[in-house]
Short mmCIF file of C-alpha atoms in Angstrom, two decimals:
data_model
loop_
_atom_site.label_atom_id
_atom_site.label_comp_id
_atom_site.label_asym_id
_atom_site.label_seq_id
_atom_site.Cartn_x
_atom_site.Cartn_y
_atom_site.Cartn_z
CA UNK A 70 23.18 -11.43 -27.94
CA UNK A 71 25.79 -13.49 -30.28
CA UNK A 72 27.17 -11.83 -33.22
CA UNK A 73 25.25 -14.06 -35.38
CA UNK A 74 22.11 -12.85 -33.51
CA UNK A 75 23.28 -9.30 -33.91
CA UNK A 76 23.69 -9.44 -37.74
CA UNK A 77 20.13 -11.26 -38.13
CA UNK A 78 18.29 -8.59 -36.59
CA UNK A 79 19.94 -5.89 -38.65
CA UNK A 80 19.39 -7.91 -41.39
CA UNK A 81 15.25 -8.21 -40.41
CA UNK A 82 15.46 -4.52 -40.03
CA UNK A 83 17.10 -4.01 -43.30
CA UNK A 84 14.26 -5.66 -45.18
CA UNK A 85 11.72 -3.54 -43.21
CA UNK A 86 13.86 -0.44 -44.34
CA UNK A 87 13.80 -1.82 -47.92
CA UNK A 88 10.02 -2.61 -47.96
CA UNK A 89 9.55 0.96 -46.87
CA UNK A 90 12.07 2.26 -49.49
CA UNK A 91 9.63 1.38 -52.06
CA UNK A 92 6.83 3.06 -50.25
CA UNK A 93 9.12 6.32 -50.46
CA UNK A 94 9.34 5.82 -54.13
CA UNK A 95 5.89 6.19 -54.69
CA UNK A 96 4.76 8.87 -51.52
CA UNK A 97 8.27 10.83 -50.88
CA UNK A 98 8.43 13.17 -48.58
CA UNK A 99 10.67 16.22 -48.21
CA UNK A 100 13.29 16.32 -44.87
CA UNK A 101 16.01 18.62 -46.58
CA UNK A 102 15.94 21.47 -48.84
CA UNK A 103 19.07 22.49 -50.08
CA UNK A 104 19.85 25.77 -51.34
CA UNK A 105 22.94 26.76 -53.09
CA UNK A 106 23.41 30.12 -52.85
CA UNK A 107 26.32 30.48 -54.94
CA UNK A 108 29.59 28.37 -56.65
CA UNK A 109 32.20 30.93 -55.25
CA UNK A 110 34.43 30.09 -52.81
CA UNK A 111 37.35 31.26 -50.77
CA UNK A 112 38.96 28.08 -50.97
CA UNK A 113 39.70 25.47 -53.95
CA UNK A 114 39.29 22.01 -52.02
CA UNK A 115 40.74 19.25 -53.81
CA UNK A 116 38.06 17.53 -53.13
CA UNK A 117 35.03 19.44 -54.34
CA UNK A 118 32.51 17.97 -56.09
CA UNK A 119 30.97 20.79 -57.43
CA UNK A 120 34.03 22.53 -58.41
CA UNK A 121 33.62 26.03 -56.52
CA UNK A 122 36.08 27.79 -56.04
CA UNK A 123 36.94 30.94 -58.11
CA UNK A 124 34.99 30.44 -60.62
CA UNK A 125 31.45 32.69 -62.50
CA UNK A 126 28.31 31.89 -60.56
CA UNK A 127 25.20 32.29 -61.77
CA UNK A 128 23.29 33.82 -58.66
CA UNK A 129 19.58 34.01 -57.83
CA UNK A 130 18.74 37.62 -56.52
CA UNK A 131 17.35 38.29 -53.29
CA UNK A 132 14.03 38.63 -54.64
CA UNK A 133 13.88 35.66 -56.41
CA UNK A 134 15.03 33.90 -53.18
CA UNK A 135 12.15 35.54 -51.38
CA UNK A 136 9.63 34.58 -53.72
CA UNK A 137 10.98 30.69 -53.59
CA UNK A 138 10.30 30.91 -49.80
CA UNK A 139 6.89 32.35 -49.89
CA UNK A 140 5.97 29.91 -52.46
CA UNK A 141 7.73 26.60 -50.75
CA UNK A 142 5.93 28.24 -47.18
CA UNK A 143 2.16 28.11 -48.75
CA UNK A 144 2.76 24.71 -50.24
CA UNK A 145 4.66 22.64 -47.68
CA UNK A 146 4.37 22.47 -43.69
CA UNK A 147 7.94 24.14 -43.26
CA UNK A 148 8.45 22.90 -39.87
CA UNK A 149 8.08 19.26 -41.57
CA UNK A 150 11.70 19.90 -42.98
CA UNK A 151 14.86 21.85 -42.86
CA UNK A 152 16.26 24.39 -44.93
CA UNK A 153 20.09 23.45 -45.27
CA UNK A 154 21.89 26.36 -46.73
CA UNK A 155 25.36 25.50 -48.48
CA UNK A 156 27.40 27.09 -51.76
CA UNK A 157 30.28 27.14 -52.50
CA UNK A 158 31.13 29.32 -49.22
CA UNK A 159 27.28 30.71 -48.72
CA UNK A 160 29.18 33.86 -46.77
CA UNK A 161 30.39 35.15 -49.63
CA UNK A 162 26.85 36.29 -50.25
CA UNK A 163 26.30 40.13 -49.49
CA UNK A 164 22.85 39.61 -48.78
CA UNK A 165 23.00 36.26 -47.11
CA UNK A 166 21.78 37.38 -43.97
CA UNK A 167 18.78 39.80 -46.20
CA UNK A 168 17.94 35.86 -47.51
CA UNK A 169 18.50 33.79 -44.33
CA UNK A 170 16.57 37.06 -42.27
CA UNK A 171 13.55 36.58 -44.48
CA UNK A 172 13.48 32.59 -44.24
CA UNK A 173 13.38 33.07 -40.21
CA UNK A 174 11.07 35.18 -40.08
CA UNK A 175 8.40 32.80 -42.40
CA UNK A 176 9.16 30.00 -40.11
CA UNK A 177 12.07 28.05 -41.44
CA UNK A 178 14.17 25.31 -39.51
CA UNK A 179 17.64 26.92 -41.20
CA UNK A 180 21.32 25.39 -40.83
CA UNK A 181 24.25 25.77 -42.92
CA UNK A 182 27.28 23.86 -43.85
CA UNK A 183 30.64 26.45 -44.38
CA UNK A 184 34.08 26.31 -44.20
CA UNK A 185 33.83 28.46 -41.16
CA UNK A 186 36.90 30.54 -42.40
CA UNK A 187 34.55 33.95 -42.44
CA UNK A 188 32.46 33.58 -38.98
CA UNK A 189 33.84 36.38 -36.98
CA UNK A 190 32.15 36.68 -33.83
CA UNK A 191 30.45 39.34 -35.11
CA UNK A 192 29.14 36.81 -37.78
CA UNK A 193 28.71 34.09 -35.33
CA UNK A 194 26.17 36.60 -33.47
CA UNK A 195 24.12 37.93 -36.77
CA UNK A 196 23.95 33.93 -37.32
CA UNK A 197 22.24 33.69 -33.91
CA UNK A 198 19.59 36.55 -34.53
CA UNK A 199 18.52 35.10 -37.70
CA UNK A 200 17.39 32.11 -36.51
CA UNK A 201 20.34 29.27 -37.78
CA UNK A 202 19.65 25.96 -35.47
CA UNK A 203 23.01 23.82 -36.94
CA UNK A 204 25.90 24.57 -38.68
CA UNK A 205 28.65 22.24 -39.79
CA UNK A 206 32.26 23.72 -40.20
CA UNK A 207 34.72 21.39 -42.69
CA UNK A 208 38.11 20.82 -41.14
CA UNK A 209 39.92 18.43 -43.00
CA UNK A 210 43.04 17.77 -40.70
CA UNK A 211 45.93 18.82 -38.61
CA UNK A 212 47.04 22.42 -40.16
CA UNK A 213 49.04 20.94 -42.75
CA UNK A 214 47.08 18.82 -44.33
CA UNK A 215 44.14 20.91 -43.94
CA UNK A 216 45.60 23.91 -45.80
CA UNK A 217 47.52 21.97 -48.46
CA UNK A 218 43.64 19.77 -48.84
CA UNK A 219 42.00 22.96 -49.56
CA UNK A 220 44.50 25.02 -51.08
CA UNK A 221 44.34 27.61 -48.74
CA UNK A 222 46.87 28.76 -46.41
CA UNK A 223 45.77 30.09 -43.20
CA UNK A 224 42.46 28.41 -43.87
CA UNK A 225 42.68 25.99 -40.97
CA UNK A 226 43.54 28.69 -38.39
CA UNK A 227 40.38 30.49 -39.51
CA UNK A 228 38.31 27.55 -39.73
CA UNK A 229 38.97 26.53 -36.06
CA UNK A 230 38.43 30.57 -35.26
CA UNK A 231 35.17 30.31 -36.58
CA UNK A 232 33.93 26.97 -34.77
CA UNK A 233 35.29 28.65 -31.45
CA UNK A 234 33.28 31.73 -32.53
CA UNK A 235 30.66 29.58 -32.59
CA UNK A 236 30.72 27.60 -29.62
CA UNK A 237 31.23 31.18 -27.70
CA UNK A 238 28.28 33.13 -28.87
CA UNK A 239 26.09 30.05 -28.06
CA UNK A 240 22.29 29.55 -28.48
CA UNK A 241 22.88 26.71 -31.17
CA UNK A 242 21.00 23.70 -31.54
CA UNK A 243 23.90 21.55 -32.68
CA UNK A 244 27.42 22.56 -34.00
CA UNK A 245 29.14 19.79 -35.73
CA UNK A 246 32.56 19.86 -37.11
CA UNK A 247 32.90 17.58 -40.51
CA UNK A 248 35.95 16.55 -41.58
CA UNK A 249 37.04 14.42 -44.97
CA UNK A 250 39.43 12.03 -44.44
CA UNK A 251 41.92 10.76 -47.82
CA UNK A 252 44.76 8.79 -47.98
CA UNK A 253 47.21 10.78 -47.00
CA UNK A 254 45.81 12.60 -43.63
CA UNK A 255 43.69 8.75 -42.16
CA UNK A 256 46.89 8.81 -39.68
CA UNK A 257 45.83 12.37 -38.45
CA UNK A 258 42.25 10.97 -36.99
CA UNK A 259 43.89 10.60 -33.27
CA UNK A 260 45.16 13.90 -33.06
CA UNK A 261 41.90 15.24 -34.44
CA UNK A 262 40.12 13.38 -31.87
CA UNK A 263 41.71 15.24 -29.08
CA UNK A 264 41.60 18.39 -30.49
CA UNK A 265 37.91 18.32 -30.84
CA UNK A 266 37.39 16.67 -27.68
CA UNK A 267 38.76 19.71 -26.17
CA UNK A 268 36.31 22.08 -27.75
CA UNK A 269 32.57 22.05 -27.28
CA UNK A 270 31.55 21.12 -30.70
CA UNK A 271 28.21 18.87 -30.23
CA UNK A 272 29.40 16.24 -32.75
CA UNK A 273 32.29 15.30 -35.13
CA UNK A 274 31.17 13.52 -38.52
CA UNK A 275 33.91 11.97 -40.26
CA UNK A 276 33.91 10.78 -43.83
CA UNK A 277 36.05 9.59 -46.47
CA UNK A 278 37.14 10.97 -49.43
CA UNK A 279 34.32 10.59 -52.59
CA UNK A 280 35.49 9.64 -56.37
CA UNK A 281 33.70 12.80 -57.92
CA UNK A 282 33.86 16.34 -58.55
CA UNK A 283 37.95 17.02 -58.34
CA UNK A 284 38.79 14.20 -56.33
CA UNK A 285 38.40 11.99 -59.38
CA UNK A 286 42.16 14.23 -61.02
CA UNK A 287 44.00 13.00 -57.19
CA UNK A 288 43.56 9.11 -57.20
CA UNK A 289 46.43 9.34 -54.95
CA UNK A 290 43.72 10.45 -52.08
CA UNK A 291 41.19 7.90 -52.35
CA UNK A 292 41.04 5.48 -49.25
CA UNK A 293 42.11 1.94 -49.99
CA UNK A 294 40.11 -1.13 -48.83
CA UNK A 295 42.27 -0.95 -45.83
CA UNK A 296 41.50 2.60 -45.56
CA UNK A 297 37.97 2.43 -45.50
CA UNK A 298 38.24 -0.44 -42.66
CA UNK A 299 40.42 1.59 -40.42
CA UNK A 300 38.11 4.39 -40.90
CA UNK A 301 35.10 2.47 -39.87
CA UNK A 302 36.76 0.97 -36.77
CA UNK A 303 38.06 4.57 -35.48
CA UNK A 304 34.46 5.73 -35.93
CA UNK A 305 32.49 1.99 -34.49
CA UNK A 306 35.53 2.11 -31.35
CA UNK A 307 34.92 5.97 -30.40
CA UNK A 308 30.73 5.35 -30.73
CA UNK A 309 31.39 2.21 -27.93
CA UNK A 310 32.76 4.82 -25.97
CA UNK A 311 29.97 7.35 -26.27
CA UNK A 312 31.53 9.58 -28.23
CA UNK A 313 29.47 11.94 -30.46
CA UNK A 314 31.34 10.63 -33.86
CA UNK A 315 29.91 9.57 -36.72
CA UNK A 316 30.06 8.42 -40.04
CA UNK A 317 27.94 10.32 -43.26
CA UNK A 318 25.42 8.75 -45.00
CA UNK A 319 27.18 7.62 -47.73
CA UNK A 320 27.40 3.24 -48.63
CA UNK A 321 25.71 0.61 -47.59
CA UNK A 322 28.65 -0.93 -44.97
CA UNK A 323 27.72 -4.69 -44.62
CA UNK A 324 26.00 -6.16 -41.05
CA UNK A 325 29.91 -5.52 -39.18
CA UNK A 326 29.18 -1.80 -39.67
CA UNK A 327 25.59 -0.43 -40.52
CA UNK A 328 24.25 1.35 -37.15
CA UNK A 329 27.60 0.89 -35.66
CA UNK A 330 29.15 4.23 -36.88
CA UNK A 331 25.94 6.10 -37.57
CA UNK A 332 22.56 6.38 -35.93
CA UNK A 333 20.29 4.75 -39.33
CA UNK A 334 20.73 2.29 -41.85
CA UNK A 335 22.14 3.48 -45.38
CA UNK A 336 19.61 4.25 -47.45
CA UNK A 337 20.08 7.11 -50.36
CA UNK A 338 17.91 10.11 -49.53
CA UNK A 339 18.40 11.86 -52.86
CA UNK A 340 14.50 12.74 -54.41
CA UNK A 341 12.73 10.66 -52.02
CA UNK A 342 13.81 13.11 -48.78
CA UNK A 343 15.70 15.76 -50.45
CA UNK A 344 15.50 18.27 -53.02
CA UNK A 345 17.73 21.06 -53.68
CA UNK A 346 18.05 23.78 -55.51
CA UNK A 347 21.12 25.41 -57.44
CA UNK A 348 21.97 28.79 -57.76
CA UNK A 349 21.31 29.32 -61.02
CA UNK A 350 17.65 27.69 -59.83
CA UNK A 351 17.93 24.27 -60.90
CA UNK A 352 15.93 21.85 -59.34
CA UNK A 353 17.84 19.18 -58.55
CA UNK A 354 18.46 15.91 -55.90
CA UNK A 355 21.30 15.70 -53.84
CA UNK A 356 23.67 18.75 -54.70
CA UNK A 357 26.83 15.78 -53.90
CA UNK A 358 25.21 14.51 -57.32
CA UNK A 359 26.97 14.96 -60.61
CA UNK A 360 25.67 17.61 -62.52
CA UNK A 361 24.22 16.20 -66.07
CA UNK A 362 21.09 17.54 -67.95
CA UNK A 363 19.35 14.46 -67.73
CA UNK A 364 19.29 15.13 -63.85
CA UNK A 365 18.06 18.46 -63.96
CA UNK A 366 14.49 18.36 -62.74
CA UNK A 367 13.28 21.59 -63.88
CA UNK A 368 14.02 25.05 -63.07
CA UNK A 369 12.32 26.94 -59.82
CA UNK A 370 12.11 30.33 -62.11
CA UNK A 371 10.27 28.81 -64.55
CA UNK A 372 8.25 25.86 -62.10
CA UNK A 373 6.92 25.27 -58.65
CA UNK A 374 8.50 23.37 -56.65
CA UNK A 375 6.04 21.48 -55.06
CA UNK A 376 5.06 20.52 -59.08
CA UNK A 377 8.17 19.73 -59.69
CA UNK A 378 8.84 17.51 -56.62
CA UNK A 379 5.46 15.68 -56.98
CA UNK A 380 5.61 15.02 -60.55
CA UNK A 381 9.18 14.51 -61.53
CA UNK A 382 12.43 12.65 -60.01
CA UNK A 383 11.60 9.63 -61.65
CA UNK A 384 14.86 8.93 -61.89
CA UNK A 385 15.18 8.64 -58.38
CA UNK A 386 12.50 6.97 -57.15
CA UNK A 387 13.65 3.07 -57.91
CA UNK A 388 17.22 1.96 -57.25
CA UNK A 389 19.88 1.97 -58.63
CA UNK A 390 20.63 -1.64 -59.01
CA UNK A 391 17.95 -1.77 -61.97
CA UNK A 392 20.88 0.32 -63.86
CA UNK A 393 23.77 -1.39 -62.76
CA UNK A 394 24.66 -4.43 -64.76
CA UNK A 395 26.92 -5.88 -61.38
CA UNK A 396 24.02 -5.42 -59.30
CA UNK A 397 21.75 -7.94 -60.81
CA UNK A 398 22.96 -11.05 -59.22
CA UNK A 399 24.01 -8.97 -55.87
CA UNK A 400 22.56 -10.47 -52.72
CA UNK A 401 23.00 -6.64 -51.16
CA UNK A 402 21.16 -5.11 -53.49
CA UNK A 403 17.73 -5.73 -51.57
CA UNK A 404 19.20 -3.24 -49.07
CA UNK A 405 21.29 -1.17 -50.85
CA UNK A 406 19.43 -0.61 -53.68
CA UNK A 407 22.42 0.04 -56.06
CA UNK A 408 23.86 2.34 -53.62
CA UNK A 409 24.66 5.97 -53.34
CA UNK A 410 23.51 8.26 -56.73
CA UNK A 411 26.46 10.75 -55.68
CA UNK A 412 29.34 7.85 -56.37
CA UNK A 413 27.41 6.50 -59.17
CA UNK A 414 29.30 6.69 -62.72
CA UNK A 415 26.06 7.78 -64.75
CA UNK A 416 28.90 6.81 -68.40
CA UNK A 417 29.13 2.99 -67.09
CA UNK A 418 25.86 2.85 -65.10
CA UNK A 419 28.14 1.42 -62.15
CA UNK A 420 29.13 2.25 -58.73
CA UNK A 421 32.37 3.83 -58.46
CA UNK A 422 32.26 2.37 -54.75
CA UNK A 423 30.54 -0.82 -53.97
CA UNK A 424 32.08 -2.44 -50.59
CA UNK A 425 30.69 -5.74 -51.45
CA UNK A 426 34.01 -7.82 -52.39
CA UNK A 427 35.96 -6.33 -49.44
CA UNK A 428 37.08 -8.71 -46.83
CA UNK A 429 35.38 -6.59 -44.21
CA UNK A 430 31.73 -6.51 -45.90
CA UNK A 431 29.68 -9.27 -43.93
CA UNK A 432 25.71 -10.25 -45.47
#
């Protein structure tokens, strides 16, 4: 198959994915359910989008929690979806394993994303026994760059700990080991490559940097156009290889790159397959999503969720090229749709990244 030939088929696929986009917008249906159990962190990552850290966090109890389960578990198949449990650092939680306990044992799919800092084995094992089928540990670079990143010394030591922890307790489904690339640390990807190649980590996704949350005060970390491209080749070279990398879901990349550093198309998941909850019981979309009132779907002490997620996210269900003045004469925006809502700037009704006028971005 010629290039050419390549590119057209993605781009006949593409319109099938965009015809059943629209289908989405009218029938979604929940894959992910996010809950946040809490803003506090252990670390203060410069790039955070929701700004956890040491900060006040508005908590759900355990019993609230429980009742959220039993009311999500009469109203929704949950082996239709997965519960994806995430903070802040959800550890920190004293009764995280009460919570987690009580979701395995009404039938919940559970994983967890974590900075993996606070998995002794002793944690890695309770993990086990309460059901979690995929975790994802954030390692952001060589020691360094990972510590300075996060603002935490010692925290890459501990991180890698915790994935060994992990990996030697076994019984996972998948362990994956995410790490956010800016553009300082891009040069550190070979070296990271053979230090997870060495461990037993099921797959590596690699993203870049996002312009939200506190990454928007350190312009000096966002990746360049040149960046970006470098990025996408490491990722596309290691995935000819058969390599378990891949890139996040993030940006529609242009025929050169869509399902050549991840498994699907781009398409933006946020209130078509996910939903999400925030600790303070927000109903929301994506949690990556900047937080405005507008956005706020309703509130799960107050709502039900499968009310909520039937009736509301208007906003999300048509693209979000109808808002963005630069998308009107786009010829992307059939499959794109506007793009990503968590790198949208909601003030200009823009994309803060849009790959279109880069010299790598092929239609």
């Amino acid at each position: 198959m010629t290039t050419e030939e390549l590119y057209e088929l993605k781009r006949n696929q593409l319109k099938l994915l965009a015809d059943y986009r629209k289908q989405l917008y009218q029938h979604p249906i929940l894959k992910f359910f996010f809950l946040e159990l809490t803003l506090r962190c252990n670390e203060k990552c410069l790039h955070c989008g929701s700004n956890c850290g040491d900060v006040p966090s508005e908590e759900l109890t355990l019993e609230q929690y429980q009742r959220i389960l039993d009311e999500v578990a009469e109203d929704f198949d949950v082996k239709d979806f997965m519960l994806c449990i995430t903070g802040g650092e959800p550890l920190l939680r004293k009764d995280f394993f009460d919570i987690l306990g009580y979701a395995y044992e009404k039938g919940y799919r559970w994983g967890m994303t974590t900075n993996g800092t606070l998995i002794t084995p002793e944690v890695a094992h309770k993990l086990r026994m309460c059901g979690m089928k995929t975790i994802s540990v954030s390692i952001d670079g060589l020691e360094a760059s990972h510590d300075a990143f996060r603002q935490t010394p010692g925290g890459y030591k501990r991180a890698m700990a915790g994935t060994q922890n992990l990996i030697n307790e076994g019984g996972f489904k998948h362990i994956q080991v995410t790490s956010v690339m800016n553009h300082q640390n891009l040069h550190e990807l070979d070296a990271l490559y053979e230090i997870f190649c060495d461990m037993d980590i099921d797959s590596w996704r690699v993203i870049g940097i996002e312009p939200m949350g506190r990454a928007l005060s350190h312009p000096e970390l966002l990746l360049t156009a040149e960046d970006q491209q470098y990025l996408f080749d490491f990722i596309r070279n290691k995935r000819m290889e058969h390599m378990p990398v891949t890139y996040g879901c993030s940006h529609f990349l242009g025929m050169k790159y869509e399902r050549e550093v991840r498994d699907k198309y781009f398409t933006c998941n946020a209130g078509i397959y996910v939903a999400s909850i925030l600790c303070n019981g927000d109903i929301v979309a994506c949690l990556d999503i900047e937080r405005r009132p507008e956005l706020i779907q309703g509130n799960i002490l107050k709502e039900r969720f499968k009310d909520v997620w039937e009736n509301r996210f208007e906003f999300y269900r048509r693209g979000l090229d109808e808002r963005c003045a630069s998308c009107e004469d786009c010829d992307a925006k059939e499959f794109c749709a506007g793009g990503a809502h968590h790198s949208f700037d909601y003030d200009r009704n823009e994309q803060r990244i849009c790959f279109k006028d880069q010299s790598f971005f092929i239609l």
